[in-house]
Short mmCIF file of C-alpha atoms in Angstrom, two decimals:
data_model
loop_
_atom_site.label_atom_id
_atom_site.label_comp_id
_atom_site.label_asym_id
_atom_site.label_seq_id
_atom_site.Cartn_x
_atom_site.Cartn_y
_atom_site.Cartn_z
CA UNK A 1 33.14 -20.25 -3.08
CA UNK A 2 31.42 -18.42 -5.69
CA UNK A 3 33.23 -15.92 -8.03
CA UNK A 4 32.25 -12.48 -8.97
CA UNK A 5 31.72 -13.67 -12.46
CA UNK A 6 29.23 -16.28 -11.22
CA UNK A 7 27.73 -13.85 -8.78
CA UNK A 8 27.02 -11.81 -11.71
CA UNK A 9 25.87 -14.26 -14.24
CA UNK A 10 23.28 -15.82 -11.69
CA UNK A 11 22.08 -12.08 -11.28
CA UNK A 12 21.67 -11.90 -14.94
CA UNK A 13 19.35 -14.70 -14.99
CA UNK A 14 16.56 -12.35 -13.93
CA UNK A 15 16.31 -11.29 -17.60
CA UNK A 16 14.28 -13.29 -19.76
CA UNK A 17 16.62 -12.81 -23.23
CA UNK A 18 19.70 -14.43 -20.69
CA UNK A 19 17.63 -17.25 -19.62
CA UNK A 20 16.62 -18.05 -23.09
CA UNK A 21 20.11 -17.54 -24.33
CA UNK A 22 21.40 -19.86 -21.84
CA UNK A 23 18.21 -22.24 -21.36
CA UNK A 24 18.77 -21.61 -17.37
CA UNK A 25 16.56 -20.25 -14.61
CA UNK A 26 16.89 -19.76 -10.76
CA UNK A 27 15.35 -21.53 -8.13
CA UNK A 28 15.38 -20.28 -4.41
CA UNK A 29 14.39 -22.14 -1.13
CA UNK A 30 15.22 -25.49 0.12
CA UNK A 31 11.36 -26.77 -0.52
CA UNK A 32 11.13 -25.83 -4.12
CA UNK A 33 14.85 -26.57 -4.89
CA UNK A 34 14.14 -30.27 -3.42
CA UNK A 35 11.20 -30.41 -5.41
CA UNK A 36 13.01 -29.61 -8.73
CA UNK A 37 15.84 -32.24 -7.73
CA UNK A 38 12.87 -34.70 -7.66
CA UNK A 39 11.31 -33.74 -11.20
CA UNK A 40 12.32 -34.24 -14.61
CA UNK A 41 14.34 -30.90 -14.48
CA UNK A 42 18.28 -31.26 -14.62
CA UNK A 43 20.15 -29.25 -12.19
CA UNK A 44 22.81 -26.96 -13.04
CA UNK A 45 24.50 -25.83 -10.01
CA UNK A 46 23.30 -25.32 -6.54
CA UNK A 47 24.85 -22.44 -3.94
CA UNK A 48 24.06 -22.80 -0.24
CA UNK A 49 24.74 -21.19 3.17
CA UNK A 50 23.70 -24.76 4.92
CA UNK A 51 24.72 -27.37 1.92
CA UNK A 52 23.89 -30.38 4.23
CA UNK A 53 19.85 -29.71 3.81
CA UNK A 54 20.01 -29.92 0.10
CA UNK A 55 19.66 -33.55 -1.00
CA UNK A 56 22.40 -33.57 -3.82
CA UNK A 57 25.84 -34.58 -4.05
CA UNK A 58 27.36 -31.56 -4.96
CA UNK A 59 26.70 -28.14 -3.30
CA UNK A 60 28.73 -24.95 -3.59
CA UNK A 61 29.11 -23.37 -0.17
CA UNK A 62 28.47 -19.75 0.11
CA UNK A 63 28.68 -16.90 2.88
CA UNK A 64 25.67 -15.21 4.07
CA UNK A 65 27.11 -12.05 2.22
CA UNK A 66 27.37 -13.97 -1.31
CA UNK A 67 23.71 -15.19 -0.56
CA UNK A 68 22.15 -11.59 -0.40
CA UNK A 69 24.23 -10.77 -3.51
CA UNK A 70 23.01 -13.22 -5.97
CA UNK A 71 19.26 -13.57 -4.15
CA UNK A 72 16.34 -11.86 -5.58
CA UNK A 73 14.43 -12.10 -2.47
CA UNK A 74 14.56 -9.31 0.46
CA UNK A 75 15.19 -12.37 3.07
CA UNK A 76 16.96 -14.89 1.24
CA UNK A 77 16.30 -18.51 1.93
CA UNK A 78 19.72 -19.95 2.30
CA UNK A 79 19.90 -21.92 -1.16
CA UNK A 80 19.97 -20.96 -4.68
CA UNK A 81 19.97 -23.55 -7.52
CA UNK A 82 20.18 -23.23 -11.30
CA UNK A 83 18.09 -25.45 -13.36
CA UNK A 84 18.20 -26.26 -17.20
CA UNK A 85 14.95 -25.10 -18.76
CA UNK A 86 12.83 -28.21 -20.03
CA UNK A 87 10.59 -28.14 -23.30
CA UNK A 88 7.94 -30.75 -23.00
CA UNK A 89 5.19 -31.63 -25.72
CA UNK A 90 1.55 -30.51 -25.10
CA UNK A 91 -0.29 -33.68 -24.06
CA UNK A 92 -3.71 -34.86 -25.22
CA UNK A 93 -6.00 -34.66 -22.71
CA UNK A 94 -9.84 -33.84 -22.16
CA UNK A 95 -9.63 -30.44 -20.71
CA UNK A 96 -7.09 -27.59 -21.61
CA UNK A 97 -6.60 -24.43 -19.53
CA UNK A 98 -5.39 -21.20 -21.90
CA UNK A 99 -3.88 -18.07 -20.41
CA UNK A 100 -4.30 -15.07 -22.98
CA UNK A 101 -1.96 -12.22 -22.67
CA UNK A 102 -1.55 -12.62 -18.77
CA UNK A 103 1.23 -10.24 -17.70
CA UNK A 104 1.47 -10.46 -13.62
CA UNK A 105 4.03 -12.81 -12.43
CA UNK A 106 2.22 -13.44 -9.34
CA UNK A 107 -0.94 -14.44 -11.00
CA UNK A 108 0.75 -16.94 -13.08
CA UNK A 109 2.52 -18.37 -10.31
CA UNK A 110 -0.45 -18.91 -8.30
CA UNK A 111 -2.43 -20.32 -11.18
CA UNK A 112 0.31 -22.83 -11.64
CA UNK A 113 -0.04 -23.74 -7.96
CA UNK A 114 -3.83 -24.11 -8.12
CA UNK A 115 -3.44 -26.37 -11.23
CA UNK A 116 -1.15 -28.57 -8.89
CA UNK A 117 -3.47 -28.51 -6.21
CA UNK A 118 -6.10 -29.77 -8.09
CA UNK A 119 -4.09 -32.59 -9.94
CA UNK A 120 -3.40 -30.73 -13.36
CA UNK A 121 -0.10 -30.97 -14.83
CA UNK A 122 -0.33 -28.57 -18.06
CA UNK A 123 -1.13 -25.06 -18.51
CA UNK A 124 -1.08 -23.39 -22.23
CA UNK A 125 -0.25 -19.59 -22.24
CA UNK A 126 0.05 -17.15 -25.27
CA UNK A 127 3.31 -16.41 -26.49
CA UNK A 128 2.97 -12.75 -25.12
CA UNK A 129 2.45 -14.03 -21.64
CA UNK A 130 5.09 -13.63 -18.77
CA UNK A 131 7.64 -16.03 -18.64
CA UNK A 132 6.95 -18.96 -16.33
CA UNK A 133 10.90 -18.96 -15.60
CA UNK A 134 10.67 -15.55 -14.19
CA UNK A 135 12.12 -15.39 -10.86
CA UNK A 136 8.90 -14.02 -9.32
CA UNK A 137 6.81 -16.65 -11.10
CA UNK A 138 8.78 -19.64 -10.04
CA UNK A 139 9.14 -18.11 -6.37
CA UNK A 140 5.14 -18.00 -6.22
CA UNK A 141 4.56 -21.49 -7.43
CA UNK A 142 6.37 -23.07 -4.28
CA UNK A 143 7.71 -25.44 -6.39
CA UNK A 144 4.31 -26.61 -8.23
CA UNK A 145 6.17 -25.46 -11.85
CA UNK A 146 8.27 -28.90 -11.31
CA UNK A 147 4.97 -30.45 -11.95
CA UNK A 148 2.75 -28.34 -14.53
CA UNK A 149 4.20 -27.89 -17.35
CA UNK A 150 3.56 -24.59 -19.20
CA UNK A 151 3.32 -24.04 -22.91
CA UNK A 152 3.56 -20.91 -25.05
CA UNK A 153 1.94 -21.46 -28.54
CA UNK A 154 -0.47 -19.71 -30.79
CA UNK A 155 -3.89 -19.96 -28.72
CA UNK A 156 -6.04 -19.09 -32.21
CA UNK A 157 -4.17 -22.07 -33.97
CA UNK A 158 -4.55 -24.47 -31.02
CA UNK A 159 -8.15 -23.53 -30.65
CA UNK A 160 -9.22 -23.97 -34.18
CA UNK A 161 -7.68 -27.14 -34.71
CA UNK A 162 -9.32 -28.65 -31.85
CA UNK A 163 -13.06 -30.36 -31.84
CA UNK A 164 -13.39 -29.46 -28.08
CA UNK A 165 -16.16 -27.06 -27.06
CA UNK A 166 -14.62 -23.56 -25.58
CA UNK A 167 -15.60 -21.69 -22.56
CA UNK A 168 -14.63 -18.41 -21.71
CA UNK A 169 -14.52 -16.44 -18.26
CA UNK A 170 -16.31 -13.01 -18.47
CA UNK A 171 -18.35 -11.02 -15.89
CA UNK A 172 -21.20 -11.30 -18.27
CA UNK A 173 -21.20 -15.11 -18.81
CA UNK A 174 -23.43 -17.82 -17.15
CA UNK A 175 -22.88 -18.03 -13.33
CA UNK A 176 -20.47 -20.95 -12.73
CA UNK A 177 -22.98 -22.19 -10.14
CA UNK A 178 -25.32 -23.47 -13.02
CA UNK A 179 -22.53 -25.80 -14.52
CA UNK A 180 -23.90 -28.46 -12.11
CA UNK A 181 -23.36 -31.21 -14.67
CA UNK A 182 -20.08 -32.67 -15.29
CA UNK A 183 -18.05 -31.31 -18.05
CA UNK A 184 -16.29 -34.18 -19.81
CA UNK A 185 -14.01 -32.17 -22.08
CA UNK A 186 -13.10 -28.58 -22.93
CA UNK A 187 -11.23 -25.78 -23.55
CA UNK A 188 -11.35 -23.09 -20.41
CA UNK A 189 -9.82 -19.44 -21.45
CA UNK A 190 -8.71 -16.85 -19.14
CA UNK A 191 -8.07 -13.46 -20.23
CA UNK A 192 -5.41 -10.77 -19.33
CA UNK A 193 -5.82 -8.86 -16.08
CA UNK A 194 -6.57 -5.87 -17.73
CA UNK A 195 -8.24 -6.31 -21.27
CA UNK A 196 -9.87 -9.83 -20.86
CA UNK A 197 -10.36 -12.33 -23.74
CA UNK A 198 -8.67 -10.85 -26.98
CA UNK A 199 -11.02 -10.51 -29.83
CA UNK A 200 -9.91 -13.01 -31.86
CA UNK A 201 -10.08 -15.69 -29.48
CA UNK A 202 -13.83 -14.35 -28.48
CA UNK A 203 -14.81 -15.32 -31.57
CA UNK A 204 -14.09 -18.97 -31.07
CA UNK A 205 -15.79 -19.17 -27.78
CA UNK A 206 -18.83 -21.46 -27.55
CA UNK A 207 -19.96 -20.29 -24.06
CA UNK A 208 -19.19 -17.75 -21.29
CA UNK A 209 -19.01 -18.32 -17.66
CA UNK A 210 -18.81 -16.34 -14.75
CA UNK A 211 -18.54 -16.16 -10.52
CA UNK A 212 -21.73 -14.59 -9.45
CA UNK A 213 -21.51 -11.89 -6.70
CA UNK A 214 -22.67 -12.38 -3.26
CA UNK A 215 -25.87 -10.10 -3.60
CA UNK A 216 -26.47 -6.59 -5.34
CA UNK A 217 -25.04 -4.66 -2.63
CA UNK A 218 -21.43 -5.86 -3.48
CA UNK A 219 -19.43 -2.97 -4.81
CA UNK A 220 -16.20 -4.96 -6.19
CA UNK A 221 -16.10 -4.71 -9.85
CA UNK A 222 -13.93 -7.55 -10.55
CA UNK A 223 -11.79 -10.52 -8.58
CA UNK A 224 -8.18 -10.67 -9.13
CA UNK A 225 -7.36 -13.32 -12.02
CA UNK A 226 -5.73 -16.01 -10.09
CA UNK A 227 -8.46 -15.83 -7.50
CA UNK A 228 -11.03 -16.21 -10.25
CA UNK A 229 -9.12 -19.20 -11.86
CA UNK A 230 -9.08 -21.02 -8.04
CA UNK A 231 -12.63 -20.54 -7.41
CA UNK A 232 -13.84 -21.65 -11.11
CA UNK A 233 -11.35 -24.50 -10.66
CA UNK A 234 -12.90 -25.65 -7.42
CA UNK A 235 -16.64 -25.37 -8.95
CA UNK A 236 -15.89 -27.37 -12.17
CA UNK A 237 -15.61 -31.15 -12.11
CA UNK A 238 -12.91 -31.83 -14.38
CA UNK A 239 -10.71 -34.89 -15.07
#
């Protein structure tokens, strides 16, 4: 059974300030919950209308009505879990992917899922980017957040302290099709949905790259950020 106070608390975790205060976040759905249970994240509580489907010893059974009350989804998925947020150190690696002022939860979630698909386990975001523990972000990652560590740091300081070449996504850049040679290392920056890469970071970029249009008849001005990220990652031969 879940109390009224618990229902109120679970719903309050949709607010970033509450998540930060209690160091907790919400995961919904059997698949995503089980993936977080098999990760480095520690579970706080799990609520379910079908406890037997969750691979955990202690699951609090709730009614369908209570599930609707605490879920952020239009069609709740039987299970809701609360996990402790975890901080991971930035790992040294050959290639880094940076997001500058990205605000759309769906874009961030898809980017995290794309990184996971290509075998990358780290993403670096500017401090003003959308929170990776936002309920919409967590949901759109479909469990990939359990394997991709997201860091929020000062991007200018990070790039300035690195000796790696810096590449920036821009519609005026060099075609990604011309990146035929393997890039051994680099920092790959993607800007915000509306303003692109900030002026301060632009000064640090060594080369811009872009996704070429199909032909001169194409009228679309730009691609969605997460779509661009996925296409570019599929072309790059990165470790």
